[in-house]
Structures are given as structure tokens and as C-alpha cells.
Coordinates of C-alpha atoms in Angstrom, one line a residue:
M1 CA -17.9 -14.1 4.5
E2 CA -14.9 -12.4 3.0
Y3 CA -12.6 -15.0 4.7
E4 CA -14.5 -17.9 3.3
Y5 CA -14.8 -16.3 -0.1
E6 CA -11.1 -15.5 -0.4
K7 CA -10.2 -19.0 0.9
E8 CA -12.4 -20.6 -1.7
Q9 CA -11.0 -18.4 -4.5
F10 CA -7.5 -19.3 -3.4
R11 CA -8.4 -23.0 -3.5
Q12 CA -9.8 -22.7 -7.0
Q13 CA -6.8 -20.7 -8.2
T14 CA -4.5 -23.3 -6.7
E15 CA -6.2 -26.3 -8.1
L16 CA -7.7 -25.2 -11.4
M17 CA -5.6 -22.3 -12.7
G18 CA -2.8 -23.1 -15.1
I19 CA 0.7 -22.0 -14.2
G20 CA 0.9 -19.6 -17.1
R21 CA -2.1 -17.6 -15.8
K22 CA -0.8 -17.5 -12.3
V23 CA 2.5 -16.1 -13.5
K24 CA 0.7 -13.5 -15.6
R25 CA -1.3 -12.4 -12.6
G26 CA 1.8 -11.9 -10.6
M27 CA 1.0 -14.5 -8.0
C28 CA 3.5 -17.0 -9.0
W29 CA 7.2 -17.2 -10.1
Y30 CA 8.2 -20.2 -12.3
P31 CA 10.9 -21.4 -12.9
L32 CA 13.0 -20.4 -9.9
H33 CA 16.7 -20.2 -9.3
L34 CA 17.5 -21.2 -5.7
G35 CA 20.2 -19.0 -4.2
R36 CA 22.1 -19.1 -1.0
S37 CA 20.6 -20.0 2.4
Y38 CA 21.7 -18.6 5.8
Y39 CA 20.4 -17.6 9.2
N40 CA 19.4 -13.9 9.2
A41 CA 19.8 -11.4 12.1
L42 CA 16.5 -12.7 13.7
N43 CA 17.9 -16.2 13.7
Q44 CA 15.5 -17.4 11.0
L45 CA 16.6 -19.8 8.3
V46 CA 16.1 -18.0 5.0
V47 CA 16.7 -18.9 1.4
E48 CA 17.1 -16.5 -1.6
V49 CA 15.1 -17.3 -4.7
E50 CA 15.2 -15.5 -8.1
R51 CA 12.8 -15.7 -11.0
T52 CA 14.5 -16.4 -14.3
E53 CA 11.6 -15.7 -16.7
D54 CA 8.7 -13.3 -17.2
R55 CA 10.6 -10.6 -15.4
E56 CA 8.6 -7.7 -16.8
I57 CA 5.4 -8.9 -15.1
E58 CA 4.6 -6.9 -11.9
H59 CA 4.3 -9.3 -9.0
L60 CA 2.1 -9.3 -5.9
F61 CA 4.7 -10.7 -3.4
E62 CA 5.4 -8.5 -0.4
Y63 CA 6.9 -8.6 3.0
G64 CA 5.0 -10.9 5.5
R65 CA 2.9 -12.7 2.8
P66 CA 2.8 -16.5 3.1
V67 CA 4.0 -18.5 0.1
C68 CA 4.2 -22.2 -0.9
F69 CA 6.6 -24.0 -3.2
F70 CA 5.7 -26.5 -5.9
T71 CA 7.1 -28.7 -8.7
Q72 CA 5.4 -29.7 -11.9
D73 CA 5.4 -33.3 -13.3
T74 CA 5.6 -34.3 -16.9
F75 CA 1.8 -34.2 -17.2
G76 CA 1.8 -30.6 -16.1
K77 CA 0.2 -31.4 -12.7
L78 CA 1.4 -29.3 -9.8
H79 CA 2.7 -30.9 -6.6
Y80 CA 3.0 -28.6 -3.5
L81 CA 5.7 -29.1 -1.0
S82 CA 4.3 -29.8 2.5
F83 CA 5.3 -26.5 4.2
T84 CA 4.5 -22.8 3.9
A85 CA 7.1 -20.1 4.2
T86 CA 7.0 -16.3 4.6
V87 CA 8.4 -13.5 2.4
S88 CA 11.0 -11.6 4.4
Y89 CA 12.3 -9.2 1.7
V90 CA 11.4 -8.8 -1.9
E91 CA 12.7 -6.8 -5.0
E92 CA 11.6 -6.9 -8.6
D93 CA 13.0 -10.4 -9.3
R94 CA 14.6 -11.7 -6.1
M95 CA 13.2 -12.5 -2.7
V96 CA 14.3 -13.8 0.6
V97 CA 11.9 -16.4 2.1
V98 CA 11.8 -17.5 5.8
L99 CA 11.6 -21.3 6.0
P100 CA 10.0 -23.2 8.9
N101 CA 13.0 -25.5 9.5
A102 CA 16.0 -27.1 8.0
D103 CA 14.0 -30.0 6.5
A104 CA 12.2 -27.5 4.3
L105 CA 15.5 -26.4 2.9
L106 CA 16.5 -30.0 2.1
A107 CA 13.1 -30.5 0.4
L108 CA 13.8 -27.5 -1.8
Q109 CA 17.3 -28.5 -2.7
A110 CA 16.1 -32.0 -3.7
Q111 CA 14.0 -30.6 -6.5
E112 CA 15.1 -30.0 -10.1
V113 CA 12.7 -27.3 -11.1
L114 CA 10.8 -25.2 -8.6
G115 CA 8.1 -22.6 -8.5
V116 CA 6.7 -20.4 -5.7
Q117 CA 3.3 -18.9 -5.4
L118 CA 1.3 -16.8 -2.9
Y119 CA -0.5 -18.8 -0.3
F120 CA -3.8 -17.9 1.4
D121 CA -3.0 -15.4 4.2
E122 CA -4.6 -17.0 7.2
T123 CA -2.7 -14.9 9.7
S124 CA -4.2 -11.5 8.8
Y125 CA -7.7 -12.9 9.2
R126 CA -6.9 -14.6 12.4
L127 CA -5.6 -11.4 13.9
M128 CA -8.7 -9.4 12.7
F129 CA -11.1 -12.0 14.2
E130 CA -9.1 -11.9 17.5
A131 CA -9.2 -8.1 17.5
L132 CA -12.9 -8.0 17.0
K133 CA -13.6 -10.5 19.7
G134 CA -11.5 -8.4 22.1
V135 CA -13.4 -5.2 21.2
I136 CA -16.8 -6.8 21.4
S137 CA -16.1 -8.3 24.9
A138 CA -14.2 -5.3 26.3
R139 CA -15.7 -4.0 29.6
N140 CA -14.8 -1.2 31.9
N141 CA -11.5 -0.4 30.2
R142 CA -10.1 2.1 27.7
L143 CA -10.8 -0.2 24.7
A144 CA -14.5 -0.3 25.7
E145 CA -14.6 3.5 26.0
L146 CA -13.1 4.0 22.6
R147 CA -15.5 1.5 21.1
D148 CA -18.5 3.3 22.6
I149 CA -17.2 6.7 21.6
F150 CA -16.6 5.6 18.0
H151 CA -19.8 3.6 17.5
G152 CA -22.1 4.7 20.3
R153 CA -23.5 7.7 22.1
Q154 CA -20.6 8.4 24.4
P155 CA -19.4 12.0 23.7
V156 CA -15.8 12.8 22.7
S157 CA -13.7 14.9 25.2
S158 CA -10.7 17.2 24.6
F159 CA -7.9 18.9 26.5
S160 CA -8.2 22.7 26.8
F161 CA -5.1 24.8 26.2
Q162 CA -4.1 27.7 24.0
P163 CA -3.7 26.7 20.3
V164 CA -0.2 26.2 19.2
R165 CA 1.0 28.4 16.2
F166 CA 2.7 26.8 13.2
P167 CA 3.6 29.7 10.9
W168 CA 5.0 27.3 8.2
L169 CA 1.7 25.5 7.8
N170 CA -1.4 27.0 6.2
R171 CA -4.4 27.9 8.3
T172 CA -6.4 24.6 7.9
Q173 CA -3.3 22.5 8.4
E174 CA -2.6 24.4 11.6
E175 CA -6.1 23.9 12.8
A176 CA -5.8 20.2 12.0
V177 CA -2.6 19.8 14.0
N178 CA -4.3 21.6 16.9
K179 CA -7.3 19.4 16.7
V180 CA -5.0 16.4 17.0
L181 CA -3.2 17.9 20.0
H182 CA -6.4 18.7 21.8
A183 CA -8.1 15.4 21.2
K184 CA -8.4 13.1 24.2
D185 CA -10.0 10.2 22.3
V186 CA -10.0 10.7 18.5
A187 CA -9.3 13.2 15.8
I188 CA -9.6 12.9 12.0
V189 CA -7.4 14.7 9.5
H190 CA -9.4 14.6 6.2
G191 CA -7.0 15.4 3.4
P192 CA -8.4 15.8 -0.1
P193 CA -5.9 15.3 -3.0
G194 CA -2.9 17.6 -2.9
T195 CA -3.7 19.3 0.4
G196 CA -0.6 18.2 2.2
K197 CA -2.1 15.5 4.4
T198 CA 1.3 13.8 5.0
T199 CA 3.0 17.1 5.9
T200 CA 0.2 17.8 8.4
L201 CA 0.4 14.3 9.9
V202 CA 4.2 14.5 10.3
E203 CA 3.8 17.8 12.1
A204 CA 1.2 16.3 14.4
V205 CA 3.4 13.3 15.2
Y206 CA 6.4 15.7 15.8
E207 CA 4.3 17.9 18.2
T208 CA 2.8 14.9 20.0
L209 CA 6.3 13.7 20.7
H210 CA 6.9 16.9 22.8
R211 CA 4.2 15.5 25.1
E212 CA 4.7 11.8 24.8
N213 CA 7.8 9.6 24.7
Q214 CA 6.8 7.3 21.9
V215 CA 3.9 6.9 19.4
L216 CA 2.7 4.1 17.2
V217 CA 2.2 4.9 13.5
C218 CA 0.4 2.4 11.3
A219 CA -1.1 2.2 7.8
Q220 CA -2.9 -0.5 5.8
S221 CA -0.1 -1.1 3.3
N222 CA 3.7 -1.4 3.5
M223 CA 4.0 1.4 0.9
A224 CA 2.0 3.9 3.0
V225 CA 4.1 3.0 6.1
D226 CA 7.3 3.6 4.2
W227 CA 6.1 6.9 2.9
I228 CA 5.2 8.4 6.3
S229 CA 8.3 6.8 7.9
E230 CA 10.6 8.4 5.3
K231 CA 9.0 11.8 5.9
L232 CA 9.4 11.4 9.7
V233 CA 13.0 10.5 9.3
D234 CA 13.5 13.6 7.1
R235 CA 12.0 15.6 10.0
G236 CA 14.7 14.3 12.3
V237 CA 12.5 11.8 14.2
S238 CA 14.0 8.4 15.1
V239 CA 11.8 5.7 13.6
L240 CA 11.9 1.9 14.2
R241 CA 10.2 0.1 11.2
I242 CA 8.8 -3.3 12.1
G243 CA 8.6 -5.4 9.0
N244 CA 10.4 -4.8 5.7
P245 CA 9.9 -1.8 3.4
S246 CA 8.2 -2.3 0.0
R247 CA 10.6 0.1 -1.8
V248 CA 14.0 -1.1 -1.0
N249 CA 16.5 1.6 -0.7
D250 CA 19.3 2.1 1.9
K251 CA 17.6 5.0 3.6
M252 CA 14.5 2.9 4.2
L253 CA 16.4 -0.2 5.2
S254 CA 18.5 1.7 7.7
F255 CA 15.6 2.1 10.1
T256 CA 14.2 -1.4 9.9
Y257 CA 14.2 -3.5 13.0
E258 CA 16.4 -6.1 11.4
R259 CA 19.1 -3.7 10.3
R260 CA 19.1 -2.0 13.6
F261 CA 19.3 -5.3 15.4
E262 CA 22.3 -6.4 13.2
S263 CA 24.2 -3.1 13.9
H264 CA 23.8 -3.3 17.6
P265 CA 27.1 -3.6 19.5
D266 CA 25.9 -6.8 21.3
Y267 CA 24.9 -8.5 18.1
P268 CA 28.3 -10.1 17.1
Q269 CA 28.3 -11.9 20.5
L270 CA 24.8 -13.1 20.0
W271 CA 25.6 -14.3 16.6
S272 CA 28.6 -16.4 17.8
I273 CA 26.4 -18.0 20.6
R274 CA 23.8 -18.9 18.0
K275 CA 26.4 -20.4 15.8
A276 CA 27.8 -22.5 18.7
V277 CA 24.3 -23.7 19.5
R278 CA 23.8 -24.9 15.9
E279 CA 27.2 -26.7 15.9
L280 CA 26.4 -28.4 19.2
Y281 CA 23.1 -29.6 17.7
A282 CA 24.9 -31.1 14.8
R283 CA 27.4 -32.8 17.1
M284 CA 24.6 -34.2 19.3
R285 CA 23.4 -36.4 16.5
K286 CA 26.6 -38.5 16.6
A287 CA 27.7 -38.0 20.2
S288 CA 27.5 -40.5 23.0
D289 CA 27.5 -37.8 25.9
R290 CA 24.3 -36.2 24.7
E291 CA 23.2 -35.1 28.2
S292 CA 26.2 -32.8 28.7
I293 CA 25.8 -31.4 25.3
R294 CA 22.2 -30.7 26.0
Q295 CA 23.1 -28.8 29.1
K296 CA 25.6 -26.7 27.2
I297 CA 23.0 -25.9 24.6
N298 CA 20.5 -24.9 27.2
S299 CA 22.9 -22.6 29.0
L300 CA 23.9 -21.0 25.7
K301 CA 20.3 -20.5 24.8
D302 CA 19.6 -18.7 28.0
R303 CA 22.5 -16.4 27.4
A304 CA 21.2 -15.7 23.8
T305 CA 17.7 -14.9 25.1
E306 CA 19.2 -12.5 27.7
L307 CA 21.2 -10.7 24.9
E308 CA 18.1 -10.6 22.6
I309 CA 16.0 -9.0 25.4
R310 CA 18.8 -6.5 26.0
I311 CA 19.2 -5.5 22.3
N312 CA 15.4 -5.2 22.0
A313 CA 15.1 -3.1 25.0
S314 CA 17.7 -0.7 23.8
L315 CA 16.2 -0.5 20.2
F316 CA 12.8 0.3 21.6
A317 CA 14.2 2.8 24.1
E318 CA 15.9 4.8 21.3
A319 CA 13.0 4.9 18.9
R320 CA 10.4 7.7 19.2
V321 CA 8.1 6.3 16.5
I322 CA 7.3 2.6 16.0
A323 CA 6.0 2.2 12.4
C324 CA 4.3 -0.9 11.0
T325 CA 1.3 -2.0 9.0
L326 CA -2.0 -2.5 11.0
V327 CA -1.6 -6.3 10.9
S328 CA 2.1 -6.2 11.8
S329 CA 1.2 -4.3 15.0
A330 CA 0.4 -7.8 16.4
N331 CA 4.1 -8.7 16.0
R332 CA 5.5 -10.5 19.0
L333 CA 8.1 -7.6 19.4
L334 CA 5.2 -5.3 20.4
E335 CA 3.6 -7.8 22.8
G336 CA 2.5 -6.0 26.0
Q337 CA 3.6 -2.6 24.7
K338 CA 1.3 0.4 25.4
F339 CA 1.3 3.7 23.6
G340 CA -0.4 7.0 24.3
T341 CA -1.3 7.7 20.7
L342 CA -1.8 5.7 17.6
F343 CA -1.7 7.4 14.2
I344 CA -3.4 5.6 11.3
D345 CA -2.5 6.9 7.9
E346 CA -4.6 6.0 4.8
A347 CA -7.3 5.1 7.3
A348 CA -10.0 5.3 4.6
Q349 CA -8.4 2.3 2.8
A350 CA -8.3 0.1 5.9
L351 CA -10.9 -2.5 7.0
E352 CA -12.3 -1.6 10.4
A353 CA -11.3 -5.0 11.8
A354 CA -7.7 -4.3 10.9
C355 CA -7.7 -0.9 12.7
W356 CA -8.7 -2.6 16.0
I357 CA -5.5 -4.7 16.0
P358 CA -3.3 -1.7 17.1
I359 CA -6.1 0.3 18.8
R360 CA -6.0 -2.3 21.6
K361 CA -2.6 -1.0 22.6
V362 CA -3.4 2.7 22.9
D363 CA -5.3 5.5 24.7
R364 CA -6.2 7.7 21.7
V365 CA -6.5 7.4 18.0
I366 CA -5.7 9.8 15.2
L367 CA -7.0 8.9 11.7
A368 CA -5.8 10.5 8.5
G369 CA -7.0 9.9 5.0
D370 CA -9.8 10.7 2.6
H371 CA -13.0 8.6 2.5
C372 CA -13.8 10.3 -0.9
Q373 CA -10.8 8.4 -2.4
L374 CA -10.0 4.7 -2.7
P375 CA -12.0 2.4 -0.4
P376 CA -10.6 -0.8 1.2
T377 CA -10.3 -3.9 -1.0
V378 CA -13.2 -6.2 -0.5
K379 CA -13.4 -9.2 -2.8
C380 CA -16.7 -10.8 -1.8
P381 CA -19.7 -9.0 -3.3
Q382 CA -22.1 -10.2 -0.5
A383 CA -19.6 -9.0 2.2
L384 CA -19.4 -5.6 0.5
R385 CA -23.2 -5.3 0.3
A386 CA -23.4 -6.3 4.0
G387 CA -21.1 -3.4 4.9
L388 CA -17.6 -4.7 5.2
G389 CA -16.4 -1.8 3.0
E390 CA -17.7 0.7 5.7
T391 CA -14.5 1.9 7.4
L392 CA -13.9 3.0 10.9
M393 CA -13.0 6.4 9.6
Q394 CA -16.4 6.8 7.8
T395 CA -18.2 5.7 11.0
I396 CA -16.5 8.3 13.1
V397 CA -17.0 11.0 10.5
K398 CA -20.7 10.3 10.5
N399 CA -21.0 9.7 14.2
K400 CA -18.6 12.4 15.6
P401 CA -18.4 15.1 12.9
E402 CA -16.8 17.5 15.4
T403 CA -13.6 15.4 15.4
V404 CA -12.9 16.1 11.7
A405 CA -10.5 18.7 10.4
L406 CA -10.7 19.2 6.7
L407 CA -7.6 20.4 4.8
K408 CA -8.8 23.0 2.3
L409 CA -5.8 24.3 0.4
Q410 CA -4.4 22.2 -2.4
Y411 CA -0.9 22.6 -3.9
R412 CA -1.0 20.1 -6.8
M413 CA -3.4 21.0 -9.6
N414 CA -4.3 23.8 -11.9
E415 CA -7.6 25.3 -10.7
E416 CA -9.6 24.0 -13.6
I417 CA -8.4 20.4 -13.0
M418 CA -9.3 20.7 -9.3
R419 CA -12.6 22.5 -9.4
F420 CA -14.9 19.7 -10.4
S421 CA -13.6 17.3 -7.7
S422 CA -13.9 20.0 -5.1
D423 CA -17.5 20.8 -6.0
W424 CA -18.6 17.2 -6.4
F425 CA -16.8 15.5 -3.4
Y426 CA -15.9 18.3 -0.9
G427 CA -18.8 20.7 -1.2
G428 CA -16.7 23.3 -3.0
M429 CA -14.5 23.7 0.2
V430 CA -11.2 23.0 -1.5
Q431 CA -9.3 26.0 -2.9
S432 CA -6.1 26.2 -5.0
A433 CA -2.9 27.7 -3.6
P434 CA -2.1 30.8 -5.6
E435 CA 1.2 29.3 -6.8
V436 CA -0.5 26.4 -8.6
K437 CA -3.7 28.0 -9.7
Y438 CA -2.7 28.7 -13.2
R439 CA 0.1 26.3 -13.7
S440 CA 0.5 24.8 -17.2
I441 CA 3.1 23.4 -19.6
L442 CA 2.0 25.3 -22.7
D443 CA 0.7 28.9 -23.0
F444 CA -3.0 29.1 -23.8
D445 CA -3.4 25.4 -23.1
T446 CA -6.7 23.8 -22.0
P447 CA -5.8 22.1 -18.7
I448 CA -8.5 19.5 -18.9
E449 CA -10.1 17.9 -22.0
W450 CA -12.3 14.9 -22.8
I451 CA -11.7 13.1 -26.1
D452 CA -14.9 11.4 -27.2
T453 CA -14.1 8.0 -28.6
E454 CA -17.7 7.3 -29.8
D455 CA -17.1 7.6 -33.5
M456 CA -13.8 5.9 -33.6
D457 CA -14.8 2.3 -33.4
C458 CA -13.6 1.9 -29.9
N459 CA -15.3 -1.1 -28.5
E460 CA -14.8 -2.8 -25.2
E461 CA -14.1 -6.5 -24.9
F462 CA -14.4 -8.7 -21.7
V463 CA -11.2 -10.6 -20.9
G464 CA -12.0 -12.5 -17.8
E465 CA -12.9 -12.1 -14.1
N466 CA -9.7 -10.5 -12.7
Y467 CA -8.7 -8.3 -15.6
G468 CA -12.1 -6.9 -16.5
R469 CA -12.2 -5.2 -19.8
I470 CA -10.1 -3.9 -22.6
N471 CA -10.6 -1.4 -25.4
K472 CA -7.7 -1.7 -27.8
A473 CA -8.7 1.1 -30.2
E474 CA -9.0 3.5 -27.2
A475 CA -5.6 2.4 -25.9
E476 CA -4.1 3.1 -29.3
L477 CA -5.8 6.5 -29.4
S478 CA -4.4 7.3 -25.9
V479 CA -0.9 6.5 -27.0
S480 CA -1.2 8.6 -30.2
Q481 CA -2.6 11.5 -28.1
L482 CA 0.4 11.3 -25.8
K483 CA 2.7 11.4 -28.8
T484 CA 1.0 14.5 -30.2
Y485 CA 1.2 16.2 -26.8
I486 CA 4.9 15.4 -26.4
T487 CA 5.6 16.7 -29.9
K488 CA 3.6 19.9 -29.1
I489 CA 5.7 20.5 -26.0
G490 CA 8.9 19.8 -28.0
R491 CA 10.8 16.6 -27.5
E492 CA 14.0 18.3 -26.2
R493 CA 12.1 20.4 -23.7
F494 CA 10.1 17.3 -22.6
L495 CA 13.4 15.6 -21.7
E496 CA 15.2 18.6 -20.4
E497 CA 12.5 19.6 -17.9
R498 CA 11.8 16.0 -17.1
I499 CA 8.1 16.4 -17.6
D500 CA 6.4 13.3 -16.2
V501 CA 3.3 11.5 -17.5
G502 CA 0.9 9.0 -16.1
L503 CA -1.4 6.8 -18.2
I504 CA -4.3 5.5 -16.0
S505 CA -7.0 3.0 -16.7
P506 CA -9.3 1.4 -14.2
Y507 CA -8.8 -2.0 -15.9
K508 CA -5.8 -4.2 -15.6
A509 CA -6.1 -5.6 -19.1
Q510 CA -6.1 -2.1 -20.5
V511 CA -3.0 -1.2 -18.4
Q512 CA -1.1 -4.2 -19.7
Y513 CA -2.1 -3.5 -23.3
L514 CA -1.0 0.2 -22.9
R515 CA 2.3 -0.9 -21.5
Q516 CA 2.9 -3.2 -24.6
L517 CA 2.1 -0.4 -27.0
L518 CA 4.6 2.0 -25.4
K519 CA 7.2 -0.7 -25.2
R520 CA 6.9 -1.5 -28.9
D521 CA 6.9 2.1 -30.1
P522 CA 10.5 3.5 -30.7
F523 CA 9.1 7.0 -30.4
F524 CA 8.8 6.6 -26.6
K525 CA 12.3 5.0 -26.0
P526 CA 14.0 8.2 -24.7
Y527 CA 11.0 9.0 -22.4
R528 CA 10.5 5.6 -20.8
S529 CA 11.7 6.7 -17.4
L530 CA 9.2 9.6 -17.5
I531 CA 6.1 7.6 -18.3
T532 CA 4.2 5.4 -15.8
V533 CA 1.2 3.2 -16.8
N534 CA -0.9 1.8 -14.0
T535 CA -4.4 1.2 -12.6
V536 CA -6.1 3.9 -10.5
D537 CA -5.2 2.0 -7.3
G538 CA -1.6 2.0 -8.4
F539 CA -1.6 5.8 -8.6
Q540 CA -3.0 6.4 -5.1
G541 CA -1.0 9.2 -3.4
Q542 CA 0.9 10.0 -6.6
E543 CA 0.9 12.9 -9.0
R544 CA 2.3 13.7 -12.5
D545 CA 2.5 16.8 -14.7
V546 CA 0.4 15.2 -17.4
I547 CA -2.3 12.5 -16.9
L548 CA -4.2 10.5 -19.6
I549 CA -7.2 8.4 -18.4
S550 CA -8.6 5.6 -20.6
L551 CA -12.1 4.8 -19.3
V552 CA -12.5 1.7 -21.6
R553 CA -16.3 1.3 -21.3
A554 CA -18.2 1.6 -24.6
N555 CA -21.5 -0.3 -25.1
E556 CA -25.1 0.1 -26.2
D557 CA -26.7 -0.2 -22.8
G558 CA -24.6 2.4 -20.9
Q559 CA -23.1 -0.3 -18.6
I560 CA -20.2 1.2 -16.7
G561 CA -19.5 -1.5 -14.1
F562 CA -17.1 -0.5 -11.4
L563 CA -16.6 2.9 -13.0
S564 CA -19.6 3.7 -10.9
D565 CA -17.4 3.7 -7.8
L566 CA -16.9 7.4 -8.0
R567 CA -14.2 7.4 -5.3
R568 CA -11.9 5.7 -7.7
M569 CA -12.6 8.3 -10.4
N570 CA -11.9 11.0 -7.8
V571 CA -8.4 9.6 -7.5
A572 CA -7.9 9.4 -11.2
I573 CA -9.0 12.9 -12.1
T574 CA -6.9 14.5 -9.3
R575 CA -3.4 13.1 -10.2
A576 CA -2.5 15.7 -12.8
R577 CA -0.7 18.9 -12.0
M578 CA -1.0 20.7 -15.3
K579 CA -2.8 18.7 -18.0
L580 CA -5.6 16.1 -17.8
I581 CA -6.8 14.2 -20.9
I582 CA -9.8 11.9 -20.5
L583 CA -10.6 9.4 -23.2
G584 CA -14.0 7.8 -23.2
D585 CA -17.2 7.0 -25.0
V586 CA -19.4 10.0 -24.1
S587 CA -22.7 8.3 -25.0
T588 CA -22.0 5.3 -22.8
L589 CA -20.6 7.2 -19.8
T590 CA -22.9 10.2 -19.6
R591 CA -25.9 8.2 -18.8
H592 CA -24.4 8.3 -15.3
A593 CA -25.0 11.7 -13.6
F594 CA -21.3 12.0 -12.4
Y595 CA -19.8 11.6 -15.9
R596 CA -22.5 13.7 -17.4
K597 CA -21.7 16.6 -15.0
L598 CA -18.0 16.0 -15.6
Y599 CA -18.4 16.1 -19.3
E600 CA -20.5 19.3 -19.2
Y601 CA -18.0 20.9 -16.8
I602 CA -15.1 20.1 -19.2
Q603 CA -17.0 21.5 -22.2
S604 CA -17.7 24.7 -20.2
V605 CA -14.0 25.3 -19.3
S606 CA -12.5 24.3 -22.6
H607 CA -14.4 26.8 -24.8

């Protein structure tokens, strides 16, 4: 259902939506500047493109996504070029795109004005369908066992040996690492906000590598893969990153497959053979002795394949961790590879079908994440109701609670900011580390407050399917609250101590409006680098000293839409280290039990 729905949505966007709206939504760049084209290390023909306008709009292009190019005629009608290409590397305003063949390049060069837009991602779906088929039909093998353990009655088993001590971890982290080491089939590291889930996971990977030669580490998004890869590299582990990183810095790039491939001592030889092959092809068009040229080409190609296999073998032999997204684990480079252990980070945000793609390659699975934070993205409402949003992690937590290790000590938030989330979502199990318990920016400050916007003429407006709602008066109030707080701290001190701030709203339209307000206001100019404005999803895994949340909803009938997905709110209210300010219409929101309790809690601690 999700596949059909997304395909249909894509068709409508492609055919009906104007170019301006596509650009605004970040799914299209127009017009484009066509840069240089060349063969990359993996012998793919690539072309660089750059957007020349609307550079401040955040785009959705990322590594591995399919794209298509188009032109626009004088009547404003779009004409799509007849091939699809793939993003190989992307920055704010420039990307490198892999073309299917040389004709595609000629087609691009023949156009006066070009645009590029995201194409429907058929591949990810194909891989998920394949994985599910494989899991359903598995008989008498490890995959069948794992399936029956996760979903059925088959009990989990574990190794027995003395627990390992990790004096540098806290007690619950140490227990979690031991649970991972003892698990024969599956273990879950459940990390509420600020409890050091990544630290624990890195330690578990590091320890596992004392017992196994190589492990596979995956996550749903490129960003999550980068994050854990970077931490593993800091720990001295050699990582081979399949696919390209989302945040492009030299440290990240240095352990990508492509970079490693290029810097291999055999690569120059391979490059010159490939070049010779291309030159021979060009000669063959005009030559009379085609047969002898063809023979030469074939023998050179054989030599190139040999070298490729050799470089590959040595890259894989050196790496202790292979890191990629769940979908990229189907990359041809990993074909036929087997691993003892698979670690899936941010497992609570991954569709179950995607998790099975890498599970087919392994003996045991370790999941890390928090099913009380952001769920996976499901676009089709019927599919969501039918259970597509149920993740593998949730299933195992329900079915095999004994595999779960909960991390209970958080190092991020002032106690009063944390307490509500701990009580509501984690049965009051999460405690604050003594060093953060009372952290604050100002003496005698209230760490958490709710500013009621009810009497301030803050009304929500609906602005269309994808953007949801906007509440301009509330946005303006949020910005003036921030001004007041910065002034209270002292403008010099704010800069000197580099106090950072996040402005969060669940709605994209509100986020864009808040960004405009900050941009226009000269007061914020010196602090721009310290202030981030984003949706809740954009703040996953991050933290700031000060957080302001604009909840937007304000109406007569207490409608709160997708604010009733409380996992999203859990993320929002747990980003702040020292100060959390919530802005929202109390009469609208407190008709819902969660917001009522939250409001009462804030009233009780702020008096």
C-alpha cells in the first residue's frame, strides 16, 4: 500500500505540481549549472551540477537517491529526459550525479536550461519486497530461526560466561554491553534521550570485535550511519563506509569505500587500463580491424576485473566494521558476504522490511534505539493503520522483553526538564547524572516554562498538505521570547560562552516562517551560527542549551492533529540541556491528557 501510495503521490507531483512549489519543497533544483563530467574511481560516468538560485532552501537530495532531469518549454510545460540518474555525492548547492551512459551526458549538454528533481525510489521498495519474500520462505536455516525467535514462540538463547567489567561506563551501560556480548540471537539497547546510547553501542561493537573479525553496522539514514561511524573511528576502529556520507567533511570521506579505493596502490594501474579501454572503444568506431581491437579490449577488461577484485579483497580484509544504510547493505560489494553480528542503530525509526535486508547476512542481531522517540516515516494513512509503522524493535520488545537493556542514567538535561519525560514514557526509570541535575544558565532560573498564547490572538492557519499549519503570531512571540532571554543572559556572555539555541516546531511552514523572522531581524545577526530552527524530526539525536518549542495549534474544537503522536513530543521536550520554553494555546492543547499533565507538571515546578 505504501509503495502504491508513494508512487501515485510522485506521479501527481511530477505531473501537476508547478516548478516553483517543487523547488520550495526541496525536491527540485532549477535552473542548473552543468559542471565537469568525468569517470569516478568506481568507473561510473558522473557529472557535477550546481543550483544557481534559491540556495537558502534546504533540499532533500541525498546519496543513492534516483533523480531525473527536465527542461521547460515556453508554455511552462516540463519535458523529462528519458533516463534516470543517481546521486553519488551532495553538498548544499552542488551534487555529483552518476549517469547511465555517455548518451545521457550528450542529452544534458544539448539543453539550454536544465532542472533536476527527485525521482521515485523504486530500488528501496524492490529490495524490501525481496527481503520479505526471503524471510517468509526461509526454511531450516538461520534466517528462519531468527524470524521464529523475533515473531514466534521460539525462545532466545545466550552464551554463559562471567560478565565483563567496564569501569568507564555507568552500571546500566555496562549491563547493556554485557547483554549484547551474551546474546546468541538478539539483544536490544533501549536508550532514552541523553543516556549515552551511542557510547554504549560503540563499546559493544568494540568488545564484539575481540571475538569476531568483522561486523556489519547499519542504520536507517545516512546521517545515523555517519554518526556511529565517526564515533567508531574515534575509538580506533577501522571502518569501511559503503555509500557516501551526508555531512561531507574530510574525516568522514577518508573512510568511504570510494576514497579508499582511489588511494589503493593498485588503483593508478587500474585507472590507466580503463582509460585505454575507453580510447580503444573510440577508435573502434572508425577502425577497419575491429576484431583485433575487440580482442585487445576484452583482455584489458579481464585484467581490470582482476585488479578490482584484488583491491576489493584488500579493502574488506583491512576493515573491522562495514557501515552502511539498511538499504545499501544490498550493495553488490556485499554480495555473498556473511557476518557474525549485525548492529542496527536508530532501529526504532526503521521499517521492519528494511531491517530484513541486512539480517539475511548475519547470525545475530543487536538493535539500538528508542521506540518512545520518532517512529519510521509512513506516508500512506491506510498502511499506517494496518501496522506498517510497527517496527521490528517494537515487536521484539513486546515478544522477548528479556532481551532488552534499558539505559537509565541521562547526562543531558536539568532534572526538572527530564522528569516529565521519564515519568510518562519510561515508568520513572530514568535518573539524572549528578553533574547535570541542577545545570542552568542563570541563577534562580526556572528550567522549564510554558507560555500560554491563548489571549494573544495567536491563530493557526492551514497552508497545504505537506506543510501543515502556521501560527504567525506565535512565531513572532517565540522570536521575541528568545530576544528577551538572550538579553537576560547578556549579549556578550551569550557569544563568549557560545550558548546554543534550538527553535523547534512540528510544522514545516512554521519552521520556514521562524527562519525568515530571524533572518530579517538585525538583533540576531551576531548569533546566527548559534541558533538552529528545525522540525522535531530535524532535531532527532541533537541537543542545545536552550530550546523553544512553538506548538502552533490553536482552535475552538481542541484539534491537535499529529501533535497527538506523543513520541514526537518526547523528542521535542528532551532536547534542552538547561532551559526549555514551550509556547502553545493551553485551552486547545490541554484537552489531550498528555498536554494537560505536562502543563500541570510545569505549573508545579515553576512556582
